[in-house]
mmCIF file with all atom_site columns, C-alpha atoms in Angstrom:
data_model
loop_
_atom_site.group_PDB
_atom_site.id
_atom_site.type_symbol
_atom_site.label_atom_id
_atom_site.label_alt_id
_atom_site.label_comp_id
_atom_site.label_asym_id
_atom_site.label_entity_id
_atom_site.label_seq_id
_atom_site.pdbx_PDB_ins_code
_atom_site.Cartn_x
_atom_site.Cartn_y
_atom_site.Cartn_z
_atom_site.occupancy
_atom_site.B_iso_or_equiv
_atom_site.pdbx_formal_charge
_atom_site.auth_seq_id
_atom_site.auth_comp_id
_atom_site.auth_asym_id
_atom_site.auth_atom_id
_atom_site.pdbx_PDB_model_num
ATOM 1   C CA . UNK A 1 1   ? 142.073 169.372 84.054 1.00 46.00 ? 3   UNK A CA 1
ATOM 2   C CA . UNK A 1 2   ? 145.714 167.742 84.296 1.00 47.00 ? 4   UNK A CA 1
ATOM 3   C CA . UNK A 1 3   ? 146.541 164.476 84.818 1.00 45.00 ? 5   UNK A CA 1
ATOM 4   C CA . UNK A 1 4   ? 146.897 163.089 87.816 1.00 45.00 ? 6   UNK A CA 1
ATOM 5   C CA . UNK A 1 5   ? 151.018 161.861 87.862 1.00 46.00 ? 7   UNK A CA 1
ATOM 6   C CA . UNK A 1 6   ? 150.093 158.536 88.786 1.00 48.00 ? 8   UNK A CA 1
ATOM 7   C CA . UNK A 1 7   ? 148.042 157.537 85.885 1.00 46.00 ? 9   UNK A CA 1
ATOM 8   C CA . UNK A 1 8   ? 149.072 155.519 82.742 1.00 42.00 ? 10  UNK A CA 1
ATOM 9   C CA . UNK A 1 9   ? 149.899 158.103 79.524 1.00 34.00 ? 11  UNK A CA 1
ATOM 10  C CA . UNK A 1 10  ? 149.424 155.871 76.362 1.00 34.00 ? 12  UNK A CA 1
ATOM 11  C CA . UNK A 1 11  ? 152.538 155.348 74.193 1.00 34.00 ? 13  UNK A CA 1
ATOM 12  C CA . UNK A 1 12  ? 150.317 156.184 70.941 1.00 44.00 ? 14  UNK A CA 1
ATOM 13  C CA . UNK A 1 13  ? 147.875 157.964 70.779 1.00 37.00 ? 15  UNK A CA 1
ATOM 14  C CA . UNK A 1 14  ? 147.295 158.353 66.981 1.00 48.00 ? 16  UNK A CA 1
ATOM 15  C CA . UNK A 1 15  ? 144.230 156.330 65.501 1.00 45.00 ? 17  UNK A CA 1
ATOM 16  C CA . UNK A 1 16  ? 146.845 156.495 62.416 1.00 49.00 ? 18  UNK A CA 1
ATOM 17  C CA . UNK A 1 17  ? 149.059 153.823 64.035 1.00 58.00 ? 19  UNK A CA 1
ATOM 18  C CA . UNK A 1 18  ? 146.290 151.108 64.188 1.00 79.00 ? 20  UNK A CA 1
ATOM 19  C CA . UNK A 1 19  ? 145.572 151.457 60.752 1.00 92.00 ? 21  UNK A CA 1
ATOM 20  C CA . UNK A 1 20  ? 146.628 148.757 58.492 1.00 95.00 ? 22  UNK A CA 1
ATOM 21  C CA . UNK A 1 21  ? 146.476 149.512 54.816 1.00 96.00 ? 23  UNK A CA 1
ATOM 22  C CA . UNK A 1 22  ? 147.813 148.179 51.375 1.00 97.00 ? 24  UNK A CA 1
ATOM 23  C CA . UNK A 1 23  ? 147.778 149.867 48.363 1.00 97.00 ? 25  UNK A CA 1
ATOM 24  C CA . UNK A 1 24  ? 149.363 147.599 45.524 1.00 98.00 ? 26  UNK A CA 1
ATOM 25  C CA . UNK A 1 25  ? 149.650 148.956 41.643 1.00 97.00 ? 27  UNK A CA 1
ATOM 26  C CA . UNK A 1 26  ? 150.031 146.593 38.309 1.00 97.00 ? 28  UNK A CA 1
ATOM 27  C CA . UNK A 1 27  ? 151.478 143.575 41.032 1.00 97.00 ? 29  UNK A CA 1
ATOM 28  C CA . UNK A 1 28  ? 154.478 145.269 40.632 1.00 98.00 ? 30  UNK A CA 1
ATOM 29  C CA . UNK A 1 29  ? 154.929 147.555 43.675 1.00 97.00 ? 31  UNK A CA 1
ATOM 30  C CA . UNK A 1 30  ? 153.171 147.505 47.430 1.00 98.00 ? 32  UNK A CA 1
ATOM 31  C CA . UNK A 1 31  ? 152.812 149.595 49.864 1.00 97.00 ? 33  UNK A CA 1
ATOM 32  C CA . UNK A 1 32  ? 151.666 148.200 53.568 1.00 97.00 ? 34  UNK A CA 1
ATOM 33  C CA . UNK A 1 33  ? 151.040 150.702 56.362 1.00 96.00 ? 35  UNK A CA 1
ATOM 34  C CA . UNK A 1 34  ? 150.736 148.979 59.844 1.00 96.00 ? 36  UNK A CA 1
ATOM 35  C CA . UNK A 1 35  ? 153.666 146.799 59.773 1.00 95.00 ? 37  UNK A CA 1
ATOM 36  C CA . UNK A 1 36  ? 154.971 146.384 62.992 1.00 94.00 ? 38  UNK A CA 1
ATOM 37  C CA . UNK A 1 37  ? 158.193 143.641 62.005 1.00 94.00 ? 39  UNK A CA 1
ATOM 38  C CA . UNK A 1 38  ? 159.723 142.126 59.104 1.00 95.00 ? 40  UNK A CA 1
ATOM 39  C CA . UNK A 1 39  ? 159.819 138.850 59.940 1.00 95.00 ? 41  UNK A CA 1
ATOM 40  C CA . UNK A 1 40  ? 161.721 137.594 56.631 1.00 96.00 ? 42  UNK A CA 1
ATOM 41  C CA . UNK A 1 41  ? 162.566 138.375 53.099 1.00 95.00 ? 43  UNK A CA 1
ATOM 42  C CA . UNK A 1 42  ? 164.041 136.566 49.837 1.00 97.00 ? 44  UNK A CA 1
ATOM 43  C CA . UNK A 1 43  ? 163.977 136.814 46.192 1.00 97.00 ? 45  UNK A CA 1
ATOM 44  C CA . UNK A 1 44  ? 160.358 134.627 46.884 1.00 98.00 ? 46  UNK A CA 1
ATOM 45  C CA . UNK A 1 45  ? 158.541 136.414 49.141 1.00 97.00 ? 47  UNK A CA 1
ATOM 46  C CA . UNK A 1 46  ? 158.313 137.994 52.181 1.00 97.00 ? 48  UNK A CA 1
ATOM 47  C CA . UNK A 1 47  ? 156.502 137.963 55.544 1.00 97.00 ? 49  UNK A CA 1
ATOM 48  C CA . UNK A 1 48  ? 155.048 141.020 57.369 1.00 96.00 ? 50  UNK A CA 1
ATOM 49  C CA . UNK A 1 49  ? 153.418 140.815 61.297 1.00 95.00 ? 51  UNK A CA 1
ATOM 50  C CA . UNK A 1 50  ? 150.939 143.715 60.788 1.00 95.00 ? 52  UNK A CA 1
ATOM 51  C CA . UNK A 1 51  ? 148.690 145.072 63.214 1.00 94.00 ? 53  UNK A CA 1
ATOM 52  C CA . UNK A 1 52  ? 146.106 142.966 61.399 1.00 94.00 ? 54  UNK A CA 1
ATOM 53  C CA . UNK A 1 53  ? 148.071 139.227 61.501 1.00 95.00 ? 55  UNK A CA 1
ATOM 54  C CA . UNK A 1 54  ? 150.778 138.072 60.005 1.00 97.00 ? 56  UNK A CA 1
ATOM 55  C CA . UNK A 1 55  ? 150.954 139.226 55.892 1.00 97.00 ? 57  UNK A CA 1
ATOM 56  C CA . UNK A 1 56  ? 152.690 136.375 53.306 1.00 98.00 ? 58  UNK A CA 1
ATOM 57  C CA . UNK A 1 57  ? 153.120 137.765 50.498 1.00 98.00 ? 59  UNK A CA 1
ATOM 58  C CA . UNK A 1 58  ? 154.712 135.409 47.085 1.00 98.00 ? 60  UNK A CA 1
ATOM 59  C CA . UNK A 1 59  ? 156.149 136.057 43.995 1.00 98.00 ? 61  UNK A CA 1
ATOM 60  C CA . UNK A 1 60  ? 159.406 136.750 42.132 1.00 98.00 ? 62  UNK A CA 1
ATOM 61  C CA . UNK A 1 61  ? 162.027 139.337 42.353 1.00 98.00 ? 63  UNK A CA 1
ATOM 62  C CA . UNK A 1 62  ? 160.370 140.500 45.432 1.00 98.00 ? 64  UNK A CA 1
ATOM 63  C CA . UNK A 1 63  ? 162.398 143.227 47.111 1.00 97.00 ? 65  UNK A CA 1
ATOM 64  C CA . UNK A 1 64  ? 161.434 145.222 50.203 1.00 94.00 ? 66  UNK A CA 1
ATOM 65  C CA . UNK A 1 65  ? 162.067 148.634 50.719 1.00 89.00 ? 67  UNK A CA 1
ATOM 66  C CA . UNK A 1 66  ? 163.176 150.332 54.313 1.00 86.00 ? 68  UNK A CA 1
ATOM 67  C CA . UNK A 1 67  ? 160.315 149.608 56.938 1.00 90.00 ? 69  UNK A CA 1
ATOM 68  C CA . UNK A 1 68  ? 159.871 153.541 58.635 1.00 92.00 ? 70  UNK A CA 1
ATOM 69  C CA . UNK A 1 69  ? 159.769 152.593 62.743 1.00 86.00 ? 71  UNK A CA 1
ATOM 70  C CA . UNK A 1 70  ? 158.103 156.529 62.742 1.00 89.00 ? 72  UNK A CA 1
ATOM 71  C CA . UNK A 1 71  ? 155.037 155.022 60.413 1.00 91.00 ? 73  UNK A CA 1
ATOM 72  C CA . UNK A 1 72  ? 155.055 151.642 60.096 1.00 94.00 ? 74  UNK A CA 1
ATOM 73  C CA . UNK A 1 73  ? 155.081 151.817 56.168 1.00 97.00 ? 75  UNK A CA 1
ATOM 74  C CA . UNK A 1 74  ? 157.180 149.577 53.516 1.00 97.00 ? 76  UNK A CA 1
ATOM 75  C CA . UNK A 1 75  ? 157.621 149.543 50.305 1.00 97.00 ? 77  UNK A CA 1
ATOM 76  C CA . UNK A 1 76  ? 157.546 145.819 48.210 1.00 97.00 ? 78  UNK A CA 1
ATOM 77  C CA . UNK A 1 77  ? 158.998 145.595 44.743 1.00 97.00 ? 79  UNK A CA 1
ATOM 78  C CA . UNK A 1 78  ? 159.021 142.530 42.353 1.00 98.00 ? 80  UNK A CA 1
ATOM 79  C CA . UNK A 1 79  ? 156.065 140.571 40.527 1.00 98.00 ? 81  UNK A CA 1
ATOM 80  C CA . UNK A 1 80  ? 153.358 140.088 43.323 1.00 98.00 ? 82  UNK A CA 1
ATOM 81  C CA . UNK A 1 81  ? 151.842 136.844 43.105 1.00 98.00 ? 83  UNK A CA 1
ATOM 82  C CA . UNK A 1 82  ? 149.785 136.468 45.945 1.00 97.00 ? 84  UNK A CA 1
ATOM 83  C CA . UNK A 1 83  ? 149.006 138.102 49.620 1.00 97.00 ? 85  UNK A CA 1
ATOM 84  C CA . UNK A 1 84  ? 147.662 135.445 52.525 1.00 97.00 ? 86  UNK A CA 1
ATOM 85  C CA . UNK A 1 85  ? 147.055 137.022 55.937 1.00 96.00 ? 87  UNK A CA 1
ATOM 86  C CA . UNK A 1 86  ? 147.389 134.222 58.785 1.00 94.00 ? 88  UNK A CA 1
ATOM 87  C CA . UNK A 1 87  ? 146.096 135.585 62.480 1.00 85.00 ? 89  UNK A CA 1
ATOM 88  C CA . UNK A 1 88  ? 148.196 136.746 65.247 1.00 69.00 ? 90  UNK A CA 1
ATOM 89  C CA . UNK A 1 89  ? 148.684 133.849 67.794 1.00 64.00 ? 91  UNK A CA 1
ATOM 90  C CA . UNK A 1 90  ? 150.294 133.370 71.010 1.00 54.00 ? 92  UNK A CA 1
ATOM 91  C CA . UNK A 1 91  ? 153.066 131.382 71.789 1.00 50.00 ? 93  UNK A CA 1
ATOM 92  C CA . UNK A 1 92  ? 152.225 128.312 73.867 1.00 49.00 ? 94  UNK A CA 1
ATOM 93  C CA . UNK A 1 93  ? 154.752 129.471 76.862 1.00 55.00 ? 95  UNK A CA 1
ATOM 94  C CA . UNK A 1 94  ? 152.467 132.552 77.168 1.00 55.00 ? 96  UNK A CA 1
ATOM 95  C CA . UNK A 1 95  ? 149.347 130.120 77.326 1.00 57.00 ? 97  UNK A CA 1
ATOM 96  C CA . UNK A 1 96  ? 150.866 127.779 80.223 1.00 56.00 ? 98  UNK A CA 1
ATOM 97  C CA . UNK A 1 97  ? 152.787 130.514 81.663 1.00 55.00 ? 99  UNK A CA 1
ATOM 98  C CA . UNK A 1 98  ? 148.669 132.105 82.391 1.00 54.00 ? 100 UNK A CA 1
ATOM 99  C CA . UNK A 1 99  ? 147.576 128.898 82.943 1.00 59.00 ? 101 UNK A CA 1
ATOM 100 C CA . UNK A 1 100 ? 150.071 128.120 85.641 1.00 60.00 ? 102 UNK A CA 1
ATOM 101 C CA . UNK A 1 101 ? 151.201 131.437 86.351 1.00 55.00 ? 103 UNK A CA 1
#
């Protein structure tokens, strides 16, 4: 049966594109499916927002490959140190803006 013209079509409909995944070999290279941003990146570290939270991840001569919009993969190169995920949160204008809104 067709839809009906009036309702919603979803944007995504591959399960793929929830999935968050990291496959990292000898702390030297990382690969991180589900990233949705890159919110920074230095010599340090870098920071990921993930479908799963935000992703920190330390070390030295960290370099990050081309994030693919089409996949949500990238590619992290250096001496891995450490990974910390921190959890989504809203910003407080969303809170007050439902609050008051």
């Amino acid at each position: 049966m067709p839809a009906k013209s009036n309702e919603p079509v979803p944007v995504e409909t591959s399960a793929q594109a929830q999935t968050h995944t990291l496959t990292l070999e000898n702390r030297r290279t990382l690969v991180a499916t589900g990233v949705t941003r890159i919110v920074s990146c230095d010599e340090t570290g870098a920071a990921l927002d993930t479908v799963q939270g935000r992703l920190t991840i330390g070390g030295q001569a960290i370099q990050v490959g081309e994030l693919s919009v089409r996949t949500g993969e990238v590619r992290i190169f250096g001496k891995i140190e450490f990974l910390q995920y921190t959890e989504n949160r809203e910003s407080a204008g969303g809170f007050f803006r439902r609050l008051f809104g």
